[in-house]
XYZ file of C-alpha atoms in Angstrom:
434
model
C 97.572 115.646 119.587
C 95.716 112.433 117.836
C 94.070 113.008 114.275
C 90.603 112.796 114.324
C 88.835 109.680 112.881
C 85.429 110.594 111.632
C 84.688 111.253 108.178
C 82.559 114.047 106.616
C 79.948 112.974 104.335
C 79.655 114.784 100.980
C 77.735 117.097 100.481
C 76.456 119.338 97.496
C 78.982 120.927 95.148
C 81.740 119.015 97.299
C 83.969 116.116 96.979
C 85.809 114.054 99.533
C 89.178 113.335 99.422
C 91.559 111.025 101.557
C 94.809 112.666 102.325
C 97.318 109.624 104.539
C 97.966 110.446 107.718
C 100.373 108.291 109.332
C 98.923 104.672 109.078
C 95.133 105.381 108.067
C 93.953 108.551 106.470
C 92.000 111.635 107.269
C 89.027 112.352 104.534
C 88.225 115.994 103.850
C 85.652 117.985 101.884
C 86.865 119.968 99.121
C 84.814 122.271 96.337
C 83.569 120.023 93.672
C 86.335 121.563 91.189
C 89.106 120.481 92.964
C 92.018 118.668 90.899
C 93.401 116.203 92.661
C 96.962 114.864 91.534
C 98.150 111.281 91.794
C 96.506 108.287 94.471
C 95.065 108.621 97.658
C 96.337 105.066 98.279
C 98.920 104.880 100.821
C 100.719 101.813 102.532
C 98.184 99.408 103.373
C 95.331 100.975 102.385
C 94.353 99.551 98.816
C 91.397 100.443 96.732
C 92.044 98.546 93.702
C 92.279 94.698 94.866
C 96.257 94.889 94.635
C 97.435 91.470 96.524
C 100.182 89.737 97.652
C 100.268 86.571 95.666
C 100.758 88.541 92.743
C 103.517 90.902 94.323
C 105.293 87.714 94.861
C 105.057 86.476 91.273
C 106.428 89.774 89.916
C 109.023 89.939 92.444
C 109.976 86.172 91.898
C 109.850 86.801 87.475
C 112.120 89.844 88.354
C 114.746 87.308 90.310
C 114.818 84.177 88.097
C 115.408 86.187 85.014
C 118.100 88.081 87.196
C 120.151 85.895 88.730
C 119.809 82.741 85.734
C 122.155 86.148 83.714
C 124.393 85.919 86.503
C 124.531 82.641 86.386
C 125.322 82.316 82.786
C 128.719 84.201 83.579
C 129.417 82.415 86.235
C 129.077 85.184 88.256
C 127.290 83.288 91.348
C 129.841 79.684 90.999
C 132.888 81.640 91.932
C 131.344 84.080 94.685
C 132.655 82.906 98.720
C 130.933 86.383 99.865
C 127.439 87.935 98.840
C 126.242 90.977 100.240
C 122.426 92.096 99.850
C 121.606 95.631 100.847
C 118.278 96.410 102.178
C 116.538 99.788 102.469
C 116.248 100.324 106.399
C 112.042 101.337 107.726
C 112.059 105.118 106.554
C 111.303 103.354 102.592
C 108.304 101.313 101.709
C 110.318 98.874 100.372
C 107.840 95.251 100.984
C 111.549 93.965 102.459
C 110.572 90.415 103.549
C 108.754 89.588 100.401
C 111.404 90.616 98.243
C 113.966 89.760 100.500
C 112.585 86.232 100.906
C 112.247 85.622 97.203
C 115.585 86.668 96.791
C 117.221 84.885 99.108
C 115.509 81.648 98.068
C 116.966 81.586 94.437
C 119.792 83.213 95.310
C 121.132 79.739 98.279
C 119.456 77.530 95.357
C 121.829 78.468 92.878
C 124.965 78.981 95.118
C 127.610 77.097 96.649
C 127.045 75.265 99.805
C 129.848 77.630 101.801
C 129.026 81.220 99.914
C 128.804 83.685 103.266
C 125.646 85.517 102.767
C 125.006 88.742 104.900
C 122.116 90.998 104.675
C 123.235 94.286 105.495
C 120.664 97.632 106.318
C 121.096 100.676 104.474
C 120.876 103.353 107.430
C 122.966 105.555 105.435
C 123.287 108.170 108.446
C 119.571 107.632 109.643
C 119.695 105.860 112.778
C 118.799 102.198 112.431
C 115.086 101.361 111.922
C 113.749 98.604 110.795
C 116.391 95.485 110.989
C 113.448 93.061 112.321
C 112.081 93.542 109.006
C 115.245 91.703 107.587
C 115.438 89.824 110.034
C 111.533 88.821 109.163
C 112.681 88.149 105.536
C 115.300 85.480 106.203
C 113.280 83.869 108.483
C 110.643 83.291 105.838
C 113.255 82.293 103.161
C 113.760 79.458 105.801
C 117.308 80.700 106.226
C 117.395 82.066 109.512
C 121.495 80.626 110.940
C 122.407 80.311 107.387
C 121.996 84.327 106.597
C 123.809 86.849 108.823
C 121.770 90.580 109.115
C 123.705 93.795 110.320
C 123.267 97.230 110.213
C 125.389 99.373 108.369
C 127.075 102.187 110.686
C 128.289 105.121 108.563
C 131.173 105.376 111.463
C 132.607 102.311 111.867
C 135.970 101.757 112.410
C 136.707 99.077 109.899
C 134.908 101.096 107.099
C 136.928 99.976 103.486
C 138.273 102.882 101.178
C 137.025 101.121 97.501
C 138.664 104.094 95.554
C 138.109 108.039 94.596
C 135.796 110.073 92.495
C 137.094 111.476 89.880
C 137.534 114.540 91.236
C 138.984 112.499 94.198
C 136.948 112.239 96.545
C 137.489 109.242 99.196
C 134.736 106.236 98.473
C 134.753 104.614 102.112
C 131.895 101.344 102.352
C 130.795 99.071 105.071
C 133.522 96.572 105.163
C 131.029 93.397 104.845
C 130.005 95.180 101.286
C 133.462 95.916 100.282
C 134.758 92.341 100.358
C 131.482 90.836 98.952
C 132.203 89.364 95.428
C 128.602 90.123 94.703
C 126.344 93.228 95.986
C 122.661 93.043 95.371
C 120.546 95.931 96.131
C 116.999 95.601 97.027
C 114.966 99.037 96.947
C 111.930 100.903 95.637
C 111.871 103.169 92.837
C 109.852 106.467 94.130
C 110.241 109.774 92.863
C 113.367 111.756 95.017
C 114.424 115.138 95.325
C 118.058 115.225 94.971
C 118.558 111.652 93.416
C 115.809 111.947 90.657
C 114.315 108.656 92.177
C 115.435 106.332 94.670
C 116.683 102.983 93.989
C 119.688 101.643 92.631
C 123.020 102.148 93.161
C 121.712 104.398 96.103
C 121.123 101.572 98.439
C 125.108 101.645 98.504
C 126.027 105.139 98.478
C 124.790 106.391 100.708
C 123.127 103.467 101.972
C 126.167 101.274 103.504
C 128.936 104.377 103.091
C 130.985 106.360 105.546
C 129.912 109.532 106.735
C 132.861 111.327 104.927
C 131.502 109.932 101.638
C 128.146 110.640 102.584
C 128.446 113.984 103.208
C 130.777 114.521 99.833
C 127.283 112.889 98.039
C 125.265 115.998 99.635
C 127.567 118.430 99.036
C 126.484 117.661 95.365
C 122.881 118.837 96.130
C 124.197 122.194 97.150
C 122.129 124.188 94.339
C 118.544 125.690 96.006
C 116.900 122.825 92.594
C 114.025 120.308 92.927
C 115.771 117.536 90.684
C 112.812 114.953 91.407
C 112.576 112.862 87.660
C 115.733 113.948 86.205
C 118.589 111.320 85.907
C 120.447 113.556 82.982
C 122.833 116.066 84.084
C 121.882 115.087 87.925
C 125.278 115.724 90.326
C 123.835 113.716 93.186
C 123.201 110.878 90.870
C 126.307 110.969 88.667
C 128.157 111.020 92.042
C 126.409 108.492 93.973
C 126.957 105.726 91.055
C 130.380 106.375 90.767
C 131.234 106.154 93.843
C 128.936 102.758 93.872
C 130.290 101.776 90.423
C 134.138 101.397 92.225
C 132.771 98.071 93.336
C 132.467 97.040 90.161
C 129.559 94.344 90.999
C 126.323 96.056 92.326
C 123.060 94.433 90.969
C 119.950 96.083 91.908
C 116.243 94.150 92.685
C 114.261 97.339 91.980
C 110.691 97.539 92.797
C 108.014 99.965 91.366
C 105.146 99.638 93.839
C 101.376 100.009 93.511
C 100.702 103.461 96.318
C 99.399 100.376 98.481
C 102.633 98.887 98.776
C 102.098 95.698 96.687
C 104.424 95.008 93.957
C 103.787 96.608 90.406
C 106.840 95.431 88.791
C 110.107 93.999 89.463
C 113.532 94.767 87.386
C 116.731 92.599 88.639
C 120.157 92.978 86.938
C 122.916 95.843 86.716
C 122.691 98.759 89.070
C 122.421 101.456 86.254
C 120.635 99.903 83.609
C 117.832 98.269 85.994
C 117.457 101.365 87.764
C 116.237 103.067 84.230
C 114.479 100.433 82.849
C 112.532 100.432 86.854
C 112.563 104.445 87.002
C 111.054 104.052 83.143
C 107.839 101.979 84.645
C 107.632 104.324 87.103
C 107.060 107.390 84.786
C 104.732 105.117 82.749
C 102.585 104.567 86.051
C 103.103 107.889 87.527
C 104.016 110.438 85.150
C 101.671 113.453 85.125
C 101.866 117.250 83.778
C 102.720 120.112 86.292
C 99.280 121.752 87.277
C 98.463 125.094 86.585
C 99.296 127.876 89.973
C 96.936 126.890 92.398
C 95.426 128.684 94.729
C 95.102 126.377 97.470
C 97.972 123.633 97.169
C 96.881 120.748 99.917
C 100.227 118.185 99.586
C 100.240 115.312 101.578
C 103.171 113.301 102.272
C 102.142 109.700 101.623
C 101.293 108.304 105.311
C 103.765 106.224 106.674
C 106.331 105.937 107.027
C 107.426 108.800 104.339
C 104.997 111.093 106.912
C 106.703 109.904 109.964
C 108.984 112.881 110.833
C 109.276 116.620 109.206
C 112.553 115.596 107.922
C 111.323 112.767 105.982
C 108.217 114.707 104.501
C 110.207 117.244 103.735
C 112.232 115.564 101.150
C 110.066 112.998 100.316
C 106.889 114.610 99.411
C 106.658 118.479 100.471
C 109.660 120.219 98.333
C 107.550 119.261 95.467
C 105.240 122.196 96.321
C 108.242 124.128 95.397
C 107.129 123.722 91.317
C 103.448 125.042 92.391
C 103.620 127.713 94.885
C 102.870 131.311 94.208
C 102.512 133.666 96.132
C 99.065 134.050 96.433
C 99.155 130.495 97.099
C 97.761 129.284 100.352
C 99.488 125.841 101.385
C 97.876 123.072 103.382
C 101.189 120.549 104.568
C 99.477 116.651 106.079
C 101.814 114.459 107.656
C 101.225 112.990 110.571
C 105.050 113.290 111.789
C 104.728 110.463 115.030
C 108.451 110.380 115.347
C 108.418 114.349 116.212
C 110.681 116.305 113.800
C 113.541 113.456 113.055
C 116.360 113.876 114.426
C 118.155 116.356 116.282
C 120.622 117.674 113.200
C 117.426 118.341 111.744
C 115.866 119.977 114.750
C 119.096 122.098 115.140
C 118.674 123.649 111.614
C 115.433 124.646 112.496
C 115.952 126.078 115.613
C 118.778 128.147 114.820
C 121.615 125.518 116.650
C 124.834 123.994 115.269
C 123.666 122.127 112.730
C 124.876 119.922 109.687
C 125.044 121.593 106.297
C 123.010 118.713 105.006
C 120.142 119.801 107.669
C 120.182 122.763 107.151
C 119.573 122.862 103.373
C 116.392 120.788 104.141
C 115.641 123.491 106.485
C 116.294 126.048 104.123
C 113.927 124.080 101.754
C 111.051 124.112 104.146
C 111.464 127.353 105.376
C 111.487 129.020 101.220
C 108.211 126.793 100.794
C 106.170 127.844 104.112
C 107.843 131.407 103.165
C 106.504 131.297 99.910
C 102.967 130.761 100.120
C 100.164 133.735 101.063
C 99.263 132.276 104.484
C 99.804 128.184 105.388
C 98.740 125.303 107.490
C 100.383 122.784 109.219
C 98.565 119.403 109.681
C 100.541 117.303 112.403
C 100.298 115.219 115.137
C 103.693 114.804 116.780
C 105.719 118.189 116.290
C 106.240 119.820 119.765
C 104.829 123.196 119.757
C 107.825 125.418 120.033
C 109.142 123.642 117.266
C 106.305 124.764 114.901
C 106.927 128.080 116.799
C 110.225 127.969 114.534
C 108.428 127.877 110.690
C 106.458 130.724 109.709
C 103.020 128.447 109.428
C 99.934 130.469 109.862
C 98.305 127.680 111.933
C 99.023 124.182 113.403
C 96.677 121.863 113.999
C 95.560 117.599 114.338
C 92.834 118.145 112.208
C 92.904 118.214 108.395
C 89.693 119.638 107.616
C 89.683 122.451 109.931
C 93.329 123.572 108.127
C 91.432 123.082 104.630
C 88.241 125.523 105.641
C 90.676 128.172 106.834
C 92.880 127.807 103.476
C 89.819 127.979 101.899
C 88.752 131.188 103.616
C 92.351 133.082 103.355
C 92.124 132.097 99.555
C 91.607 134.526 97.100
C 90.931 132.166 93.903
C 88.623 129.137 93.824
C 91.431 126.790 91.997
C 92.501 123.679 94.740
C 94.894 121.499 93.354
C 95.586 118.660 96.038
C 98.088 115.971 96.134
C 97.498 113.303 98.598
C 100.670 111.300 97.660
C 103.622 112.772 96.390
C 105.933 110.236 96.202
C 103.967 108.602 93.218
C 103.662 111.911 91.516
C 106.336 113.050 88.840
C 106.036 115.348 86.295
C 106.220 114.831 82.635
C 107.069 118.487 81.579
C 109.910 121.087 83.082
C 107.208 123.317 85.492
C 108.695 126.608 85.968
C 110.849 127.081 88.107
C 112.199 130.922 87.326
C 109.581 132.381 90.400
């Protein structure tokens, strides 16, 4: 199936709305009274004049300020071994700008023989995305000076840093372990389990063995949407303890414009950047819960959050668990090009062997597609036995055709549509007792 590219013209007592659909978009017609939550922006596709130069001068204030701290300590004089951890291609992190900026200061203010690796946070994804690190050094001018691996959550020569409290093994890529310095680079976007992404999360999970990994889940095990809480969070109490064993993560944070370009830029500590960046981020982003919809159209951001069903899932959808009803009728858009994501995650749908992990995000989907009156599936890459396996009204390629028959099985006129999720979080508790 392949989206369709025309787009409807308005027409009278109608608005048109662009909901992101893998790289470009699909524009539909909704009633003129629609609400419409957050941007329509998605990677790439700016609407405001966002640009590069100026990501680059945030992103390069953010590391001065940053590493001179670091510097003042002496910090960077006595390091032999600095690791940087990079988000691997399922995050919009803008890697070889802020990678290259980075790396820049970072060589300029080091010894000559510091060992600098760059190291891709797969966490257990399968590895995406190293030629985008690879990318970054090169335009630092650093390529043979800057080693880039990818982390593998089973390694053998994976380093036990310590336990939890409760004591729980903390196992880490061994290049990380040894590092005198970590550095972090990330996005801050609003996250399910970890209240947002960012910080100390590039580490754990990001470079940390599958044992700890799964320990870090088990920690999500309550049915709760915990996207823009920090306070009282298990996943994220756990996740920067286990980091905090290093004792010397810094995080280069970045809160992004929906476009991708750099809003703003926070370098220093992994906790204490990661809530002055997840502050901005609320600033930018923070909205009230809607009122019960009747139609609920959520997007999941284009790519490459709306590459598979098990990214959308958690990055965008499981917010329509705060706004369902049900006589809500749900419209889901993501393109999903990369099928359903993995096959843990296609297990837990289709009944199989299956992680515990998966099958809590399957149990996520299922309650939200369960939930609603009727709902709609807007896709491009699921295989059709697989949608065979949710209990969606109707799939189809083609936006619009899933928003007139929402519109039909409605039985209210209030459409509340969120193109982009990942920029959305609210600024009140919604209820969550239904």
């Amino acid at each position: 199936m392949t989206a369709p590219s025309s787009k409807p013209a308005p027409r009278l007592g109608l608005r048109s709305v662009a909901l992101p659909f893998g790289a470009d978009a699909q524009t539909v017609l909704l009633p003129a009274s629609s609400e419409v939550v957050g941007p329509t922006d998605s990677l790439g596709r700016c609407t405001e004049g966002h640009s590069t130069a100026d990501s680059e001068q945030e992103t390069r204030r953010a590391v001065e300020a940053g590493l001179a701290a670091l510097d003042r300590d002496g910090s960077l004089s006595r390091s032999r071994r600095i690791a940087v951890c990079v988000t691997d291609g399922t995050r919009p992190t803008p890697v070889e700008l802020m990678l290259s900026v980075l790396l820049r200061d970072l060589v300029r203010r080091c010894p000559d023989q510091v060992e600098l690796t760059c190291v891709m946070a797969t966490g257990l994804h399968r590895p995406t995305g190293l030629d985008r690190l690879v990318a970054g050094v090169a335009k630092a001018g650093l390529t043979g000076r800057v080693d880039v691996v990818a982390h593998d959550a089973h390694a053998d020569d994976l380093v036990e840093v310590g336990t939890t409290h409760i004591g729980t093994p903390v196992l880490i890529n061994a290049v990380v372990a040894r590092a005198d310095i970590v550095l972090c680079v990330g996005v801050i976007t609003a996250h399910a389990e970890a209240g947002y992404s960012g910080g100390a999360k590039c580490v754990v999970p990001g470079v940390a063995g599958a044992k700890t990994i799964t320990a870090l889940h088990d920690h999500a095990l309550q049915p709760l949407e915990l996207r823009g809480e920090l306070r009282g969070n298990p996943f994220r109490a756990f996740l920067e303890e286990a980091a905090g064993l290093l004792g010397r993560v810094h995080v280069l944070n970045a809160v992004l414009h929906p476009c991708g370009q750099v809003a703003r830029s926070e370098l220093g500590p992994a906790v204490p950047a990661h809530r002055r960046a997840s502050a901005c981020f609320v600033s930018r982003y923070g909205v009230p819960p809607p009122a019960s919809p009747d139609v609920l159209i959520l997007g999941a951001g284009g790519a490459p959050s709306d590459s598979s069903l098990y990214l959308a899932e958690g990055k965008a959808w499981r917010t329509g668990l705060d706004l369902i009803r049900p006589h809500t009728v749900l419209v889901l858009v993501a393109a999903c090009q990369l099928g359903v994501g993995g096959a843990d995650f296609l297990a837990a749908l289709t009944g199989a062997d299956c992680s515990e992990h998966a099958a809590r995000k399957a149990h996520f989907l299922r309650t939200l597609v369960a939930g609603a009156r009727a709902s709609y599936l807007v896709h491009s890459g699921i295989p059709r036995e697989v949608v065979a396996t949710l209990p969606v009204t109707v799939g189809t390629a083609d936006a619009q055709e899933a928003v007139d028959l929402a519109l039909k099985a409605s039985a209210g006129p209030r459409v509340v549509a969120l193109p982009n999720p990942n920029f959305v979080v609210w600024t009140a508790q919604p209820d969550r007792t239904h």
